[in-house]
Backbone as ProteinMPNN parsed JSONL, in Angstrom:
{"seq_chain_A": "XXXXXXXXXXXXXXXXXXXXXXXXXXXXXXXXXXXXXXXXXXXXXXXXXXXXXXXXXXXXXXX", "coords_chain_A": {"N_chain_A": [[-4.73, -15.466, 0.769], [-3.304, -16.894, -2.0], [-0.596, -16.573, -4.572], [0.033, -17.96, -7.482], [2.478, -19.507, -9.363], [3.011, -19.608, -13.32], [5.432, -21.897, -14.347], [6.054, -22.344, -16.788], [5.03, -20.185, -18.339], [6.222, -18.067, -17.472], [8.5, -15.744, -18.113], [10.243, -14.362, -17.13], [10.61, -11.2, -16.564], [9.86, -9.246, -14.902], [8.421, -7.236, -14.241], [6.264, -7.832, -12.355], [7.882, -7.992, -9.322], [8.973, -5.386, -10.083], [6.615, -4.005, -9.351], [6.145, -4.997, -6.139], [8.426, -5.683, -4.342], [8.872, -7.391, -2.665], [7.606, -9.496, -2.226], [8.204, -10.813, -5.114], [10.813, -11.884, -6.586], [12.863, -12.182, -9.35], [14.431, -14.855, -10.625], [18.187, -15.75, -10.969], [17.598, -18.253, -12.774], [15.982, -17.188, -14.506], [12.719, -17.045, -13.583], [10.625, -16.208, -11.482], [10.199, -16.065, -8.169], [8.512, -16.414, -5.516], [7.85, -14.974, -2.372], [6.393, -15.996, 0.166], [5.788, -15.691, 2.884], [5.995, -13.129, 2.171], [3.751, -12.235, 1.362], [0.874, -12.045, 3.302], [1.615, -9.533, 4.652], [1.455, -7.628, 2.456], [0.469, -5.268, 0.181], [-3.253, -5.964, -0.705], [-4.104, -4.39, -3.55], [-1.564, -4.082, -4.511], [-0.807, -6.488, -5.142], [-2.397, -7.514, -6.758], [-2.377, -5.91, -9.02], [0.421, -6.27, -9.894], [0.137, -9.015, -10.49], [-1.661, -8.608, -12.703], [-0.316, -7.172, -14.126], [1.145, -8.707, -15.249], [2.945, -9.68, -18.392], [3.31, -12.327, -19.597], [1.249, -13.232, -18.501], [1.377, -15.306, -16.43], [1.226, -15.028, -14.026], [-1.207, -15.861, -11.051], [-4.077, -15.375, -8.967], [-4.996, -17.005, -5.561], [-7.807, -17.391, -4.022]], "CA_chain_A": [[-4.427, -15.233, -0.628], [-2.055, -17.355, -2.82], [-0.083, -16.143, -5.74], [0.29, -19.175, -8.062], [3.386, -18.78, -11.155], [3.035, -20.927, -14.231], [6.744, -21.968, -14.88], [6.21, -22.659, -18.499], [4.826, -19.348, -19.125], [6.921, -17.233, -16.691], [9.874, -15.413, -18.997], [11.623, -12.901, -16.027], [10.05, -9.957, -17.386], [9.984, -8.694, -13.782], [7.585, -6.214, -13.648], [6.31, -8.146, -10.657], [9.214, -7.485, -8.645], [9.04, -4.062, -9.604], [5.856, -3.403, -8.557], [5.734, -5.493, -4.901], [9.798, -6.547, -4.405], [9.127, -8.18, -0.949], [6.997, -10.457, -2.847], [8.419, -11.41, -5.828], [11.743, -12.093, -6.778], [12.922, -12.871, -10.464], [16.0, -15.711, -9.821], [18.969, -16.108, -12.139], [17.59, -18.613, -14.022], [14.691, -16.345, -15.332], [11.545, -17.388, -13.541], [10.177, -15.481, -10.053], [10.211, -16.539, -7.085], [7.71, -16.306, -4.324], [8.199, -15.253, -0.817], [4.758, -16.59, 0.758], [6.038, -15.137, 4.398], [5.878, -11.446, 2.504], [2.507, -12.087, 0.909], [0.228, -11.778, 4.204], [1.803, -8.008, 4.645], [1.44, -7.269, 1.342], [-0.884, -4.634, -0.073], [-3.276, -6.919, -1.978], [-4.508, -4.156, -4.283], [-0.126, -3.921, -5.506], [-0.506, -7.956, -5.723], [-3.336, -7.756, -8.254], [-1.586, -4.996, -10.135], [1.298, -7.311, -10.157], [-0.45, -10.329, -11.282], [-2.42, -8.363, -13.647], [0.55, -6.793, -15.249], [2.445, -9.799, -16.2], [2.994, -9.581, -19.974], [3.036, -13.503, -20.169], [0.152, -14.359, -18.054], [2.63, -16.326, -15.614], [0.575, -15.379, -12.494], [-2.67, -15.722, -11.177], [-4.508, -15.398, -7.842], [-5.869, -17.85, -5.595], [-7.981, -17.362, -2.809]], "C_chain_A": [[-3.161, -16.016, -0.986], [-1.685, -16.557, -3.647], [0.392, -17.92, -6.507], [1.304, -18.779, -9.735], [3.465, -20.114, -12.008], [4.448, -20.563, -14.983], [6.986, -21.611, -16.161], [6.127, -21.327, -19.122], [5.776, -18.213, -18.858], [8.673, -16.766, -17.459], [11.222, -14.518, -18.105], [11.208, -11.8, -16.124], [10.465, -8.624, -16.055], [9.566, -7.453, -13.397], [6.602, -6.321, -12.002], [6.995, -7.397, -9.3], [9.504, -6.3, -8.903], [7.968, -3.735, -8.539], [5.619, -3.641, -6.537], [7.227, -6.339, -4.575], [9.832, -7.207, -3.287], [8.577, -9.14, -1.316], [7.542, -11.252, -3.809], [10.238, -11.386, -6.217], [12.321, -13.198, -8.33], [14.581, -13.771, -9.782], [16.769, -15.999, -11.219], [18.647, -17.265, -13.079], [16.284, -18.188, -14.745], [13.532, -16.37, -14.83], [11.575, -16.595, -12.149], [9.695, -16.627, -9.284], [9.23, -15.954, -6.212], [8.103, -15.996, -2.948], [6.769, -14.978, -0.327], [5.293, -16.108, 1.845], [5.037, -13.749, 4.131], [4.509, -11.155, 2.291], [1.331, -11.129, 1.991], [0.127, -10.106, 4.421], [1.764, -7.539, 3.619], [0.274, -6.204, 0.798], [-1.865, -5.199, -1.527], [-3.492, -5.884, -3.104], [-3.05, -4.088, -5.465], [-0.093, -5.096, -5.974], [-1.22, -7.773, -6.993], [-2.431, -7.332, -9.312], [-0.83, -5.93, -11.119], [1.115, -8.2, -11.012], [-1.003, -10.096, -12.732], [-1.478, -7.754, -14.74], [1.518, -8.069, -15.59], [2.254, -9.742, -17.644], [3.083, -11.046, -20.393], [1.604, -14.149, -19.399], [0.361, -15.401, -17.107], [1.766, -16.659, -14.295], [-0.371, -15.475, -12.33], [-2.708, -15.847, -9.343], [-5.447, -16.473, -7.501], [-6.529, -17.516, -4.21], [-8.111, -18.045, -1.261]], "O_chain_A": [[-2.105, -15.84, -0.379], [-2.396, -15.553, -3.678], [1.007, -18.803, -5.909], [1.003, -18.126, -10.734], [3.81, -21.242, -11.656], [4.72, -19.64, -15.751], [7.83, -20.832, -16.604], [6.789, -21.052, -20.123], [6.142, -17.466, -19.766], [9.721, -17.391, -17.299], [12.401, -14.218, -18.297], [11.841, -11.174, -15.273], [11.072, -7.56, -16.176], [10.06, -6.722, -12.539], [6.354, -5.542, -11.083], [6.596, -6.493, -8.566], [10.311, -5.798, -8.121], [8.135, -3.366, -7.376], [5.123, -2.798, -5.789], [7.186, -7.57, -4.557], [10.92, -7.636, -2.902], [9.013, -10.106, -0.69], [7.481, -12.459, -3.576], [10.719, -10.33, -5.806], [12.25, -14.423, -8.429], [15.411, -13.456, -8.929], [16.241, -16.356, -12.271], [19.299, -17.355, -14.12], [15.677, -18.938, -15.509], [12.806, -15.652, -15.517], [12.704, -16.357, -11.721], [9.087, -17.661, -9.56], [9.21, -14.725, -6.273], [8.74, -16.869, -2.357], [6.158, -13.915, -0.433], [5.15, -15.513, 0.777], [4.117, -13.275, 4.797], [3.97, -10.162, 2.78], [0.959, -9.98, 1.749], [-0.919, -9.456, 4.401], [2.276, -6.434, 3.799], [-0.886, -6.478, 1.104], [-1.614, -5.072, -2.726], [-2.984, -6.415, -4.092], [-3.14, -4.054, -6.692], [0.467, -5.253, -7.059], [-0.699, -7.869, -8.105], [-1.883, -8.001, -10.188], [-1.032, -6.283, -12.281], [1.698, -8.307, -12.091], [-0.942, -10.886, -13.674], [-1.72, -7.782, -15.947], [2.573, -8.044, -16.225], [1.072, -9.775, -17.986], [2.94, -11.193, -21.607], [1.06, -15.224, -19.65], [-0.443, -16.327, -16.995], [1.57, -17.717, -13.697], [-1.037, -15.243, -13.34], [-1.798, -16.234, -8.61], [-6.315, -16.942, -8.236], [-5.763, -17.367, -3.258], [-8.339, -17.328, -0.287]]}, "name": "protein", "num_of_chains": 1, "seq": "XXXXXXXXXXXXXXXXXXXXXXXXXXXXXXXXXXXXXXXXXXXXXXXXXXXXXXXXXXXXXXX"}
């Protein structure tokens, strides 16, 4: 599983990073960050969530 973030759309919002914080990480200049290590351990059904709650549409899944 990837997680793929579209810069352009990606505002900080950081509901991501609530839901799965080993995963995502918003970075001071507003956009989230990835940690692809934490993914693997990750529980995918919190990734979806994640992905699925973005309020801009930023993320998406890839398999």
């Amino acid at each position: 599983m990837r997680i793929i973030v579209d810069r352009d759309r990606c505002v900080g919002h950081g509901i991501c990073e609530s839901i799965v914080p080993e995963v995502f990480e918003v970075l001071d200049e507003g956009y989230v960050h990835i940690h692809e290590d934490a993914i693997a351990d990750a529980d995918e059904a919190a990734l979806t969530d994640a992905v699925n709650g973005c309020p801009s549409a930023a993320l998406s899944i890839e398999s």
